[in-house]
XYZ file of C-alpha atoms in Angstrom:
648
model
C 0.000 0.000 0.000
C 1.774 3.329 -0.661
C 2.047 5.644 1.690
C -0.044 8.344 2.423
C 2.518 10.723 3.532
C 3.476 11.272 0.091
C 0.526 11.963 -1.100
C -0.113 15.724 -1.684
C -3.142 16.539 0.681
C -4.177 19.669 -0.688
C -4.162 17.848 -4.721
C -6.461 15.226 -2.536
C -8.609 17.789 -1.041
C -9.198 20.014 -4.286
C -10.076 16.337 -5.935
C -12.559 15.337 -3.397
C -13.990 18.571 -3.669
C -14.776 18.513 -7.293
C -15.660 15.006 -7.593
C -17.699 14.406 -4.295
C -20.940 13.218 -5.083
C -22.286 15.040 -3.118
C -22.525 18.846 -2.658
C -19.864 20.950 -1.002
C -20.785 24.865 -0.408
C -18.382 27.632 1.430
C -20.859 29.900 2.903
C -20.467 32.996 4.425
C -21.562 34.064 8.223
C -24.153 36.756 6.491
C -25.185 33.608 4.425
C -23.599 34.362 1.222
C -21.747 31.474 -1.120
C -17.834 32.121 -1.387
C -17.643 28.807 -3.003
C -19.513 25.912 -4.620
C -18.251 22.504 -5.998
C -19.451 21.270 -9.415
C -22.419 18.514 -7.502
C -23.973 22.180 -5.937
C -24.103 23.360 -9.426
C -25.826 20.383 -10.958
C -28.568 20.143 -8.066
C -29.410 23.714 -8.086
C -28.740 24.268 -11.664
C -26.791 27.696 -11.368
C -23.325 28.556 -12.478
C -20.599 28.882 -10.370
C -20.379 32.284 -11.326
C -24.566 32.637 -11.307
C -24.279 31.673 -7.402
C -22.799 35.004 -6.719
C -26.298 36.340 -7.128
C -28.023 33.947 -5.952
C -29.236 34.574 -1.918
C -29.463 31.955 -0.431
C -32.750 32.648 2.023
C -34.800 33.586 -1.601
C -34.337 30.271 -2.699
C -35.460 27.754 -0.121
C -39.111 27.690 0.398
C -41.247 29.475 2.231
C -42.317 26.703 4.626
C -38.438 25.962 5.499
C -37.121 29.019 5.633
C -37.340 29.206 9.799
C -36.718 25.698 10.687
C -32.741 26.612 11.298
C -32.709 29.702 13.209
C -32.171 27.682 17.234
C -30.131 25.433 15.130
C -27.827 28.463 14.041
C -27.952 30.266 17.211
C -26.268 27.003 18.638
C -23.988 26.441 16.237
C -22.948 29.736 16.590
C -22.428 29.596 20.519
C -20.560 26.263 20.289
C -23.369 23.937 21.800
C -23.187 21.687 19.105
C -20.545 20.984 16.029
C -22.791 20.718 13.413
C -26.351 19.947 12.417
C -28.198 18.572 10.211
C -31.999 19.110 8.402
C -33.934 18.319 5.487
C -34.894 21.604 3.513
C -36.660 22.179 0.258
C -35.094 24.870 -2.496
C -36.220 26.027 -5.452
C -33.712 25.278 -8.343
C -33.690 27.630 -11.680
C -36.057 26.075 -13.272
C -38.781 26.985 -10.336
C -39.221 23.244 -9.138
C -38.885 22.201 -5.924
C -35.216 19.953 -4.812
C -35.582 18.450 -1.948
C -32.058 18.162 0.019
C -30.775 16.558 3.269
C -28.146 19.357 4.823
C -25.801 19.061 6.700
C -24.184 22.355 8.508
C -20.463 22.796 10.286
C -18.929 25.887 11.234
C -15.121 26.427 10.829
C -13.525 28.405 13.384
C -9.992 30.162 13.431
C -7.623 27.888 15.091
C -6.061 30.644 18.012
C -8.846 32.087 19.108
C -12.063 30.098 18.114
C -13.519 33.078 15.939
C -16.451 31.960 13.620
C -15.134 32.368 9.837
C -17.355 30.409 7.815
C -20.055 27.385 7.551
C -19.447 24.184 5.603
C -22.551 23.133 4.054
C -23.205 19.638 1.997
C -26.461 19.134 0.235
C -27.503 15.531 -0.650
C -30.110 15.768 -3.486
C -32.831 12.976 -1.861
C -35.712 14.269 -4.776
C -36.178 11.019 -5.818
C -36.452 9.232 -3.003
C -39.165 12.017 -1.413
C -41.454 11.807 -3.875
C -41.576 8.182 -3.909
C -41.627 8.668 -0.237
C -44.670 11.449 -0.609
C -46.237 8.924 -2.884
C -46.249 5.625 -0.746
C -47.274 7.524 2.127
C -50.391 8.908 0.148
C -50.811 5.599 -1.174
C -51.058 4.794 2.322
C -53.402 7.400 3.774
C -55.965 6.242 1.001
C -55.564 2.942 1.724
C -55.952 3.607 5.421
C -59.008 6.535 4.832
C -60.489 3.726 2.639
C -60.366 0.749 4.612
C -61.529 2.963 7.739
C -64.438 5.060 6.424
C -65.413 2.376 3.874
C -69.194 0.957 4.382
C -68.148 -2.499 4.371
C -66.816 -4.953 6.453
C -63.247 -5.898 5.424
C -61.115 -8.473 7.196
C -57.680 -9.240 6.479
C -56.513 -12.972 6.685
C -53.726 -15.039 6.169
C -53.331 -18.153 3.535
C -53.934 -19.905 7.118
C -57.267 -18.419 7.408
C -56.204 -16.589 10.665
C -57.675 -13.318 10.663
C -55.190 -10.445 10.475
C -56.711 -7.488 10.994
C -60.511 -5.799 9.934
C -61.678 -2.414 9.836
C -64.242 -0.061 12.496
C -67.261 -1.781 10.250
C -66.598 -5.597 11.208
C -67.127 -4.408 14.934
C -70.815 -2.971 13.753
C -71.569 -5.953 11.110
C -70.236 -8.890 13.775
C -70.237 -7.409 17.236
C -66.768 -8.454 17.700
C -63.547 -6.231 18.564
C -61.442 -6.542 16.675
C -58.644 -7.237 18.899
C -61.182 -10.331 19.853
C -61.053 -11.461 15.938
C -57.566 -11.078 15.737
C -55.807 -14.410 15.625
C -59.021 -16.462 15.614
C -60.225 -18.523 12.054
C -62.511 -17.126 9.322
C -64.347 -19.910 10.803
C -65.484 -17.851 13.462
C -67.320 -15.543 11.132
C -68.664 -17.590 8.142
C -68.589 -20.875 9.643
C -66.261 -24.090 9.511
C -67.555 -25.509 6.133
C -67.349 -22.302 4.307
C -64.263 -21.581 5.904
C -62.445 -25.274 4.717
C -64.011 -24.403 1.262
C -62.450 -20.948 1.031
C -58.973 -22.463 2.065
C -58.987 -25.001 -0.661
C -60.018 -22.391 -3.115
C -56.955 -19.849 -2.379
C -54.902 -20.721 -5.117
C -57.657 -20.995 -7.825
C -59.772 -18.037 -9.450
C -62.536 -19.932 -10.621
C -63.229 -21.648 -7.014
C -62.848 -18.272 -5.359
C -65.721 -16.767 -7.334
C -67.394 -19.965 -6.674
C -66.906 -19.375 -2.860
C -67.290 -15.811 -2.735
C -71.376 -16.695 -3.871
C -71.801 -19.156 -1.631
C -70.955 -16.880 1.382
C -73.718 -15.460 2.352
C -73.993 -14.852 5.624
C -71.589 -13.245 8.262
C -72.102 -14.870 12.079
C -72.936 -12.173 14.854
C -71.990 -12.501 18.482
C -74.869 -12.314 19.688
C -76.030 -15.683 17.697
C -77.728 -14.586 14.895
C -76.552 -14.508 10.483
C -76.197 -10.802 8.791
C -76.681 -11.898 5.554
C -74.182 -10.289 3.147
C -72.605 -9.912 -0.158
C -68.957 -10.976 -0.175
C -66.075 -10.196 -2.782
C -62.168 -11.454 -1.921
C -59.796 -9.802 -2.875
C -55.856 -11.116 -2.528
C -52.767 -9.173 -0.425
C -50.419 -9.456 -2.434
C -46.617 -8.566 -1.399
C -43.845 -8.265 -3.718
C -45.723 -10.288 -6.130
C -46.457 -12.953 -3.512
C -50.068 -13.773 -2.237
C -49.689 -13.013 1.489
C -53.243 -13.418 2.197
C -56.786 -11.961 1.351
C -59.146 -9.476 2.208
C -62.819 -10.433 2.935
C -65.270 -7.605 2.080
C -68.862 -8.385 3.281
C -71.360 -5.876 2.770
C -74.372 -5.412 4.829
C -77.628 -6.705 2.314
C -79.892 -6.123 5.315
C -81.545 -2.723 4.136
C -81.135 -3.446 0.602
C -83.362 -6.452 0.785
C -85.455 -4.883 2.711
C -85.175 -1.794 -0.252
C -85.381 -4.567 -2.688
C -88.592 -5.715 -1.262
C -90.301 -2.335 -0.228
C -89.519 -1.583 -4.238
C -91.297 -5.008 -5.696
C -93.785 -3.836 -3.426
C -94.441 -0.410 -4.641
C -93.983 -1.742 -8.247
C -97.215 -3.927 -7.666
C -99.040 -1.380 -6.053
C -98.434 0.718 -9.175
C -99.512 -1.335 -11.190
C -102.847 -2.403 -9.251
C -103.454 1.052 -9.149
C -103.239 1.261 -13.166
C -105.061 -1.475 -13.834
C -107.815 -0.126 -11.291
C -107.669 2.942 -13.072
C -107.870 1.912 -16.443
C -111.089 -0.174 -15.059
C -112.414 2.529 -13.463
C -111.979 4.802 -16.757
C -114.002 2.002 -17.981
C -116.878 2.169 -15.482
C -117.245 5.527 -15.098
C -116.853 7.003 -19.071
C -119.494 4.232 -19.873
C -122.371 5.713 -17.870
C -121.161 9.299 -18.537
C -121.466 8.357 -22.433
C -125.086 7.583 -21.711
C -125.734 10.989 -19.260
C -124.035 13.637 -21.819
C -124.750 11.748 -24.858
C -128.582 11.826 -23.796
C -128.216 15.579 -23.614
C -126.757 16.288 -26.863
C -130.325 14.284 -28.042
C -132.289 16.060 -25.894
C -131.508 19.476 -26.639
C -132.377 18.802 -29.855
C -135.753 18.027 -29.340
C -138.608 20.222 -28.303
C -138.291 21.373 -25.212
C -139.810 24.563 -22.974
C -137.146 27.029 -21.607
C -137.732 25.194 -17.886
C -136.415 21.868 -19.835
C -133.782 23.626 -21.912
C -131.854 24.696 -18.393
C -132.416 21.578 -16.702
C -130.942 19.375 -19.168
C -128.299 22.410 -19.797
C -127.162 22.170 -15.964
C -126.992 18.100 -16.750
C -124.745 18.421 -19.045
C -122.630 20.849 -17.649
C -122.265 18.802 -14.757
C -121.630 15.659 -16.737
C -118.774 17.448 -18.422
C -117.226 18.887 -15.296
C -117.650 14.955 -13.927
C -115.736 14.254 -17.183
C -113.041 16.658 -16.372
C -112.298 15.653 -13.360
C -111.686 12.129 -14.637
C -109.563 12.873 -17.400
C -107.294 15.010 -14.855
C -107.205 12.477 -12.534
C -106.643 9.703 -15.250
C -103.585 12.341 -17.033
C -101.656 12.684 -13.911
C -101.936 8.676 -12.914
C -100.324 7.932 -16.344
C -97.400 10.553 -16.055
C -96.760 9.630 -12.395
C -96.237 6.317 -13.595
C -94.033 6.805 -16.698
C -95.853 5.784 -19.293
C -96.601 8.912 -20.629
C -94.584 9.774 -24.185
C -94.351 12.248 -26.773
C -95.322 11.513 -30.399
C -93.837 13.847 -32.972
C -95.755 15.259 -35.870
C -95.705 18.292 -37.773
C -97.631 21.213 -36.521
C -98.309 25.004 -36.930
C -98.246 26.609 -33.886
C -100.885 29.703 -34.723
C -102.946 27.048 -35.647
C -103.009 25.125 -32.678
C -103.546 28.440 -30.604
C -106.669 29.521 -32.655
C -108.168 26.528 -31.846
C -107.410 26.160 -28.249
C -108.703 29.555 -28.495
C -111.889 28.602 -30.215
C -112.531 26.271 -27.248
C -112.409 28.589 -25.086
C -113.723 32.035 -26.509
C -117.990 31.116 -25.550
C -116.702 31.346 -21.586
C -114.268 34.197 -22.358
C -117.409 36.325 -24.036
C -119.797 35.214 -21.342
C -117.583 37.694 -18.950
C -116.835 39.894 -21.576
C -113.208 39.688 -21.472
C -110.587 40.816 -23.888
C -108.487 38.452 -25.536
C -105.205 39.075 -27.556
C -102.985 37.704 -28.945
C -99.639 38.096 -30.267
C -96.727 35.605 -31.903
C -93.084 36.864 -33.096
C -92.928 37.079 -36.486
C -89.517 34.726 -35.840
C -91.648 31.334 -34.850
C -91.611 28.785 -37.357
C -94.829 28.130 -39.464
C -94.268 24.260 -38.899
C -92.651 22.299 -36.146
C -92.559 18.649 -35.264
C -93.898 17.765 -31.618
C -96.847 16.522 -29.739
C -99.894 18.965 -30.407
C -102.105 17.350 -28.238
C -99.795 17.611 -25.269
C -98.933 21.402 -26.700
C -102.842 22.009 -26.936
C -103.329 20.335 -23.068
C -100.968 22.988 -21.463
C -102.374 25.711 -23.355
C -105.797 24.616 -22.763
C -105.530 24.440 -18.920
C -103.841 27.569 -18.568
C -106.245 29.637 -20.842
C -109.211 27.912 -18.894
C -107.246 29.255 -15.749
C -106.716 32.281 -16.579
C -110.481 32.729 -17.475
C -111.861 31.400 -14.543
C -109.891 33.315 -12.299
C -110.676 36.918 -13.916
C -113.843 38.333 -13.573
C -113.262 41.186 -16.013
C -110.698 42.564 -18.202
C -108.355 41.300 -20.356
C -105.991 38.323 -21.274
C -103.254 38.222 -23.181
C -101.440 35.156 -25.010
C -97.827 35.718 -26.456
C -95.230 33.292 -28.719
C -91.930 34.030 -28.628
C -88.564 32.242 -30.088
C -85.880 31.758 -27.185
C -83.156 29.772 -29.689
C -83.132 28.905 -32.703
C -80.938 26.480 -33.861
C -80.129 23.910 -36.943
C -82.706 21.537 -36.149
C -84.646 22.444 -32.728
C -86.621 25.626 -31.639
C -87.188 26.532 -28.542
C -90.573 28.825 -27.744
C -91.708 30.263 -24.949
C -95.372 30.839 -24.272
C -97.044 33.001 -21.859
C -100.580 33.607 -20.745
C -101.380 36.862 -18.809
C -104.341 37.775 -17.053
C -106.038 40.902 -14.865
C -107.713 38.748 -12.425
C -107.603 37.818 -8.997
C -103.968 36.619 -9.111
C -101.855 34.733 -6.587
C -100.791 35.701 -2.650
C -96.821 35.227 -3.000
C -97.497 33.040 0.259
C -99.125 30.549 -2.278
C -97.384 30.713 -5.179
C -94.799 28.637 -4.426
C -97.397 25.199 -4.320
C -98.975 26.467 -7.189
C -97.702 23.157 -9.261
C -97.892 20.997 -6.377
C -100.633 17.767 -6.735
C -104.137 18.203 -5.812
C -103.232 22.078 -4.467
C -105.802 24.747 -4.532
C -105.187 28.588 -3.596
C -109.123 28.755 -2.256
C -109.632 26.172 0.528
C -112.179 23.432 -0.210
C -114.241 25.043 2.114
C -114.713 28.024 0.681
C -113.425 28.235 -3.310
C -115.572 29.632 -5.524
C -114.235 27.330 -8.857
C -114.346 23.835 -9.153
C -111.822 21.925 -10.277
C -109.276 19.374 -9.109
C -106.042 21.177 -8.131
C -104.143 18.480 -10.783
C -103.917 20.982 -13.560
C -101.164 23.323 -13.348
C -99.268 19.528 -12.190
C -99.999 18.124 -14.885
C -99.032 21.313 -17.148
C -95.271 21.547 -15.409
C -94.881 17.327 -16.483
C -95.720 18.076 -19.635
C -93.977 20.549 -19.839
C -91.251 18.842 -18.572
C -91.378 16.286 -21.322
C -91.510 18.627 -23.775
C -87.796 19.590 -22.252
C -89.261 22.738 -21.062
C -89.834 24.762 -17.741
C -93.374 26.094 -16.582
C -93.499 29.095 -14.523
C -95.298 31.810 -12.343
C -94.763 35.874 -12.322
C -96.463 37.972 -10.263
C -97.851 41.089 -11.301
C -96.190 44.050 -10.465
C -99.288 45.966 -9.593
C -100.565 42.875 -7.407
C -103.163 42.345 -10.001
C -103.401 39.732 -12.399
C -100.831 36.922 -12.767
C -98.222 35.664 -16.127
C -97.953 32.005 -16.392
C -95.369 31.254 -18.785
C -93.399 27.821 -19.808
C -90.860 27.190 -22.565
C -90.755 23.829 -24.852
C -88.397 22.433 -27.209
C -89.599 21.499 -30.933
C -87.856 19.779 -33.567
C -87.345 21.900 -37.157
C -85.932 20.643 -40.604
C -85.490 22.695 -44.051
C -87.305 20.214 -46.062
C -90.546 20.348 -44.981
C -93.285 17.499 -45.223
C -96.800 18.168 -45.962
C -98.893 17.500 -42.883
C -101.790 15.829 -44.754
C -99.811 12.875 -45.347
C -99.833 12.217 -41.798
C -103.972 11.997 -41.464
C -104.471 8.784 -40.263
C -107.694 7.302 -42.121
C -108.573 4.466 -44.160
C -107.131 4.543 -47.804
C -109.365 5.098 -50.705
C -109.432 1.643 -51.675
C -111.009 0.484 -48.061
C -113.850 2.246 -48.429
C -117.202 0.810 -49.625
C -118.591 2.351 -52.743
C -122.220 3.413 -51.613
C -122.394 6.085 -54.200
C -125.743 5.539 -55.477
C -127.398 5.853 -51.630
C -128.152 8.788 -49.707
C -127.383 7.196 -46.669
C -124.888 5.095 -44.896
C -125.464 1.390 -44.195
C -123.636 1.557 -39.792
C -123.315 -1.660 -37.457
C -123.160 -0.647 -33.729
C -121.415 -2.911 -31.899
C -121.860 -2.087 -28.228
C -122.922 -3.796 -25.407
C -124.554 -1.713 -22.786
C -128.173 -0.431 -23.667
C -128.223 2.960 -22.945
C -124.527 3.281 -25.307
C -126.661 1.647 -28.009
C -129.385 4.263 -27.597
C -127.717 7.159 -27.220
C -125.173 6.166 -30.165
C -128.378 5.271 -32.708
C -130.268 8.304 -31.724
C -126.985 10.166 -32.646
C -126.690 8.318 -35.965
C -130.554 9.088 -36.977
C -130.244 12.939 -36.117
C -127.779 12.937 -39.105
C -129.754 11.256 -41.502
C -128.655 7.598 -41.246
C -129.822 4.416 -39.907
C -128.126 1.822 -37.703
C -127.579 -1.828 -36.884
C -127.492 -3.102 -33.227
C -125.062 -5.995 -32.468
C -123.987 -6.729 -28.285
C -120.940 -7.988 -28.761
C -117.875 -9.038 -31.448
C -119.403 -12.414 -32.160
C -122.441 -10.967 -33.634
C -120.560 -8.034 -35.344
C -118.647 -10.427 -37.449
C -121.827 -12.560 -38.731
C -123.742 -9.222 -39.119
C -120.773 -8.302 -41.357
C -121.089 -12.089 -43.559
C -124.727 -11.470 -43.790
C -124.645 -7.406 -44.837
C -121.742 -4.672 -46.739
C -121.645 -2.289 -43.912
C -120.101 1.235 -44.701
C -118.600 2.467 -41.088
C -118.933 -0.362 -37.711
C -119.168 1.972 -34.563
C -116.873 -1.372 -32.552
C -116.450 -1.061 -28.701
C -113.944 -2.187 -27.286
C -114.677 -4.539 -23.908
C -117.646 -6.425 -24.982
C -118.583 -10.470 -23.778
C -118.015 -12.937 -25.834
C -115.918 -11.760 -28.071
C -113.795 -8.186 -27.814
C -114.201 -5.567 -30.176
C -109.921 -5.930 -31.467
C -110.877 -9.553 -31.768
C -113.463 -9.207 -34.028
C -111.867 -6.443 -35.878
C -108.947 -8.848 -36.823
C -111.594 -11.371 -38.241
C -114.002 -8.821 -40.167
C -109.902 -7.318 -41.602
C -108.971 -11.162 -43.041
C -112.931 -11.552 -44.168
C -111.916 -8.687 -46.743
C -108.067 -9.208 -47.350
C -107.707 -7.474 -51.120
C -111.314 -6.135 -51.067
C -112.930 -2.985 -50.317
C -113.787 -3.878 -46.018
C -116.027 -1.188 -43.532
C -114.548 1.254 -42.031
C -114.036 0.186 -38.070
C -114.220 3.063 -35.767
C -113.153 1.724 -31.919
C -115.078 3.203 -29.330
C -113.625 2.606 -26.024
C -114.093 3.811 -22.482
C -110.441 4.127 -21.876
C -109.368 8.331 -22.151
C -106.031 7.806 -21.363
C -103.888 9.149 -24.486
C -101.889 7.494 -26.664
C -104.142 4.095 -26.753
C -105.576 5.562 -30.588
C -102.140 4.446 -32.041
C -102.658 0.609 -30.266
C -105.916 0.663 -32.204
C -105.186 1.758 -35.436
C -102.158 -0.618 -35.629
C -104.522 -3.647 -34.766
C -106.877 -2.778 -38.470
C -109.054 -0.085 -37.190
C -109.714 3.143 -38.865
C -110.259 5.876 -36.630
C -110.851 6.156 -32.718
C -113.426 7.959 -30.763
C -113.786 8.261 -26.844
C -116.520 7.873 -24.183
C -118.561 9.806 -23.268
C -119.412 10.341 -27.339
C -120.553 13.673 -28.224
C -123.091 14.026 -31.768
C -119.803 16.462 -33.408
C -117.636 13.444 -33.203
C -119.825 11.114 -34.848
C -120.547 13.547 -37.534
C -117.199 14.760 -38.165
C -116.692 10.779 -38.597
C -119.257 10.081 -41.156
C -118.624 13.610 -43.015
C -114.848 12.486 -43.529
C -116.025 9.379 -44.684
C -118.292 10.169 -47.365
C -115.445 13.017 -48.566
C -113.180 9.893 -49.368
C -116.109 8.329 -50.598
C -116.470 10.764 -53.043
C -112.383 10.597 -54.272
C-alpha cells in the first residue's frame, strides 16, 4: 500500500472537492456562497459564477425558511458541532429539490472566531417523492379501509384473521382485537371456511366461494346476511393473504322488497284505473250523450236549463276524470311524446276557439300576439302542446272576472334543427298571494280552501301542465304582477325543425281510398253498432238518426262479425270490452274476411281516455278512434270524412 505521507493533501482535497458526489458549499456568516463545488451546481442548476447572485434565504421555500434559526444560534455559541436538516429549495427552473443538509462551522484555530459554515447538500428528490407517494398511497388505503361501508377483514393463507376495519365491529359485534388471531371460521362458519382455504390458489373456485358466502355470524347468535367479494394481499408479487369484504344486504333487501312492493301497487293502481276509466266514461257516455239528443228536441225554456245544468255537470264529472286519469299515467311513466308536424298559430286559434264562448260570457278581452320569428311548422306533440295551453287559458279565465288576457309566442333559440318557444298567458284577475305561489304546481293544491273556493276543479292541472312541460324539455313558470293584479304564467318547450318540410296531410291517419265501400248511389250510410250496454246503443243510434242515417245493433264481437257475412256495412261503430268476443278480436276477423277487397270502415269506441291508446288501435286494423262519453260532433265529423273519401 503506498504511503499516504506522500501523497499531496491539498491535490487530494481540491479532488474530493470537485468530484464528491455530493454537494460541497463555502458559505459565508451573512449567508452568502464564497464557493460551490461542481455537484452544488448540478442540483441547483446555477453557475458557479450565477451563485454570486443567488441569496441563499430567496431560494429555499417558504415553509423551510425558519426551521434553522435555534439550530444556528447554537452552532454559533458552540453547543453543538454541526447539524443537520432536510430543507426544500427552489432550483432555476422553479421546481422544488428536496435536500438533506448538513451544517459545520469552521472556526480560526487561536482564538475560536467563527469564519465560515461548511454546508453539503444531498439531493434525496427522488427518493421524497416516492416517499410522498407511498405515504399517500397509504393514507388512502388507510381513509379507505376505515371510512369504507363495508366490512373488510384481512386474513392469512392460514385463514387466521389479520386485521378488519371499524365496520366488522358494527356488522359482527366483535372487537377486533377479539377477531384477531381467531379462524374465518369464526365468522362464516367451519364448512365455508375449509371451502375458502382449498379455493386460495384458484380463481374460478374463489368466485365460486365468494357466492356461496352469504352470511356473516354475529356474536350475539344470529346470520347478517351479506354480499362478499375477496380480494388477494399481495406482497412483492407474492399472495400473502386476502381481504374479505362483506357488505351489509340487510336494508337493501329490505329496499329490494319495499320496491317489488311499490312496483305492484303501481300497477294495481293502473289497472284499477284503467277499469275505473271504464266504469265511469261508460255511464257518462249515456248521461251527456242523452243531452246532446235532448236538446235537440222540443223542449220549454224550464227543460232547456235543466238538461243544460246536466250536461254541464256531466262534463265537469268528465273533467275531473280525465285530470285524474292524465296525472296517474305521467306519475307512472308511461306517458310519451309523439312527434308530428304542426303550426303553432294554428293550434292556438283553436285552443282559443274552445275557449272564446266562456271568455265572451264575462266579456273579457283576448289578444294575442306571436313573433314574427316562430316557425310556421314544427314537429312535436300537439295534443300535449294544446293540453298545457288549454288548462292555462281555462285558468286564466276562470280566475278573472273582467278585463283582459293576453297570449304571447316568442322564439328563445333557434338552432339547426330544434326551436325553442316560450309561451305566456297573462291575465287581470284575482292573481296569486306570493305566500301561495310557491305550491302552485304541487298535486291536488288549490289557492281557495275546499271550504270556501268559488271554482271547481281538481287542483291536478297546473301539475300536470309543469310534467308536460317537462317532457316537452321545457320549464313552466309563475310571475307575479307588479301591480298585485293579475298573474303571467309562462313555460318554454323544445320542438324539432328541418329545411325540407313534409306536408302535414300525409300524416292523417284514415282508411285509404281503396277500403272504403262504394255506396255512391245511396243517400245514406249502411252503420253496425257494436256495443254492449243499452243505454250506449241508444244514445249512439239516436246520434246516428239525427244525421240522416240508420243503424244496426249488435252486443258484442261475435255478432258483429256474422252481421258483417250477412250485410256490406259502410262504417262499424266497434267497442272495445264487450262479452263474448272483444271488439280488437273481431276487428282482426271482419280485416282477413276482406283481405284485397274494399272492407267497412271500423271506428273503436272505447271507455279508456287515457292518451296514446288511438295508435294501439289503429295498428290492430281499425280506422279511426273515438272516446266515451261520445258527443253528436264526433260522430258527424266521422261520417262527413267518410263520405269526402267516398267521393275521391
Amino acid at each position: 500500500m503506498q504511503d499516504l505521507q506522500l501523497i499531496d493533501s491539498q491535490t487530494l482535497l481540491k479532488h474530493l472537492y470537485i468530484n464528491a458526489p455530493i454537494g460541497i458549499a463555502l458559505i459565508s456568516l451573512d449567508r452568502k456562497w464564497m464557493s460551490v463545488n461542481p455537484t452544488v451546481c448540478s442540483i441547483f442548476g446555477y453557475s458557479e459564477e450565477e451563485f454570486k447572485d443567488v441569496i441563499l434565504e430567496e431560494i429555499r421555500h417558504p415553509d423551510d425558511r425558519n426551521n434553522t434559526t435555534d439550530l444556528l444560534t447554537k452552532l454559533m455559541d458552540g453547543v453543538i458541532p454541526s447539524y443537520e436538516v432536510e430543507n426544500r429549495y427552489f432550483n432555476k427552473n422553479g421546481h422544488i429539490v428536496w435536500t438533506y443538509v448538513h451544517v459545520s462551522l469552521v472556526r480560526d484555530d487561536n482564538d475560536g472566531k467563527p469564519l465560515y459554515f461548511i454546508t453539503q447538500f444531498i439531493d434525496v428528490t427522488k427518493n421524497k417523492l416516492a416517499e410522498l407517494k407511498l405515504q399517500e398511497s397509504i393514507e388512502r388505503y388507510t381513509s379507505l379501509k376505515k371510512y369504507n361501508h363495508d366490512a373488510i377483514i384481512s386474513f392469512g393463507l392460514d385463514g387466521i384473521i389479520i386485521n378488519g376495519n371499524n365496520m366488522v365491529h358494527q356488522m359482527t359485534g366483535y372487537l377486533i382485537e377479539e377477531l384477531i388471531g381467531n379462524g374465518m371460521s369464526k365468522l362464516i362458519g367451519e364448512k365455508s371456511a375449509t371451502h375458502l382455504l382449498l379455493a386460495l390458489n384458484d380463481h374460478v373456485e374463489i368466485e365460486k366461494v365468494e357466492k356461496n358466502i352469504t352470511y356473516i355470524q354475529h356474536k350475539d347468535g344470529y346470520s347478517v346476511e351479506v354480499l362478499v367479494t375477496l380480494a388477494p394481499i399481495i406482497i412483492q408479487t407474492k399472495t400473502m393473504g386476502f381481504y374479505i369484504i362483506a357488505k351489509d344486504m340487510t336494508e337493501q333487501k329490505k329496499l329490494i322488497i319495499e320496491k317489488e312492493a311499490a312496483e305492484k301497487t303501481n300497477k294495481a293502481k293502473s289497472e284499477f284505473l284503467a277499469m275505473m276509466s271504464h266504469e265511469i266514461r261508460t255511464p257518462m257516455n249515456g248521461v251527456i250523450g242523452m243531452t246532446d239528443v235532448l236538446l235537440d228536441t222540443k223542449l220549454d225554456e224550464e227543460q232547456i236549463d235543466y238538461v243544460k245544468i246536466i250536461k254541464k255537470s256531466g262534463d265537469t264529472l268528465l273533467a275531473i276524470i280525465n285530470d285524474i286519469l292524465d296525472f296517474s299515467k305521467i306519475e307512472s311513466g308511461k306517458t310519451e311524446l309523439m312527434e308530428e308536424p304542426m303550426n303553432v298559430r294554428d293550434i292556438l286559434s283553436e285552443t282559443l276557439y274552445m275557449v272564446m264562448s266562456k271568455a265572451l260570457e264575462k266579456n273579457l278581452e283576448i289578444t294575442t300576439s306571436v313573433c314574427p320569428r316562430v316557425p310556421n311548422l314544427v314537429y312535436g306533440d300537439s295534443t300535449k302542446l294544446r293540453q298545457v295551453l288549454m288548462n292555462l287559458l281555462s285558468n286564466a279565465i276562470k280566475f278573472t272576472p273582467n278585463g283582459a288576457i293576453a297570449i304571447s309566442i316568442d322564439t328563445v333559440s333557434h338552432e339547426l334543427n330544434k326551436v325553442r318557444l316560450q309561451f305566456a298567458i297573462r291575465d287581470t284577475g284575482i292573481g296569486v298571494p306570493k305566500e301561495q305561489a310557491g305550491h302552485l304546481f304541487e298535486p291536488f293544491y288549490q289557492v281557495d280552501h275546499f271550504m270556501t273556493r268559488r271554482t271547481e276543479g281538481t287542483g291536478l292541472g297546473l301539475a300536470i301542465c309543469k310534467k308536460l312541460v317537462a317532457l316537452m324539455d321545457g320549464q313552466i313558470w309563475h310571475e307575479a304582477s307588479d301591480d298585485q293584479i293579475g298573474s303571467t304564467f309562462s313555460f318554454t318547450a323544445n320542438f324539432r325543425v328541418q329545411t325540407n318540410l313534409v306536408d302535414p296531410l300525409q300524416y292523417e291517419m284514415w282508411p285509404q281510398e281503396d277500403n272504403i265501400v262504394d255506396n255512391s248511389t245511396e243517400q245514406t250510410l249502411k252503420i253496425l253498432i257494436a256495443e254492449d250496454n243499452d243505454v250506449n246503443q241508444i244514445v249512439l243510434k239516436k246520434m246516428i238518426e239525427k244525421l240522416g242515417h240508420k243503424a244496426t245493433l249488435v252486443a258484442n264481437g261475435k255478432e258483429a262479425v256474422e252481421a258483417v257475412k250477412r250485410y256490406p256495412y259502410d262504417i262499424i261503430f266497434m267497442d272495445i270490452q264487450m262479452p263474448w268476443m272483444d271488439g280488437i278480436t273481431a276487428t282482426k276477423l271482419i280485416n282477413d274476411m276482406y283481405t284485397g277487397k274494399k272492407r267497412p270502415c271500423i271506428v273503436a269506441v272505447t271507455a279508456h281516455a287515457i292518451k296514446g291508446d288511438s295508435e294501439k288501435y289503429l295498428s290492430v286494423g281499425m280506422d279511426a278512434y273515438i272516446s266515451k262519453p261520445i258527443s253528436i260532433n264526433a260522430i258527424s265529423e266521422i261520417i262527413e270524412r267518410f263520405e269526402k273519401l267516398k267521393q275521391i
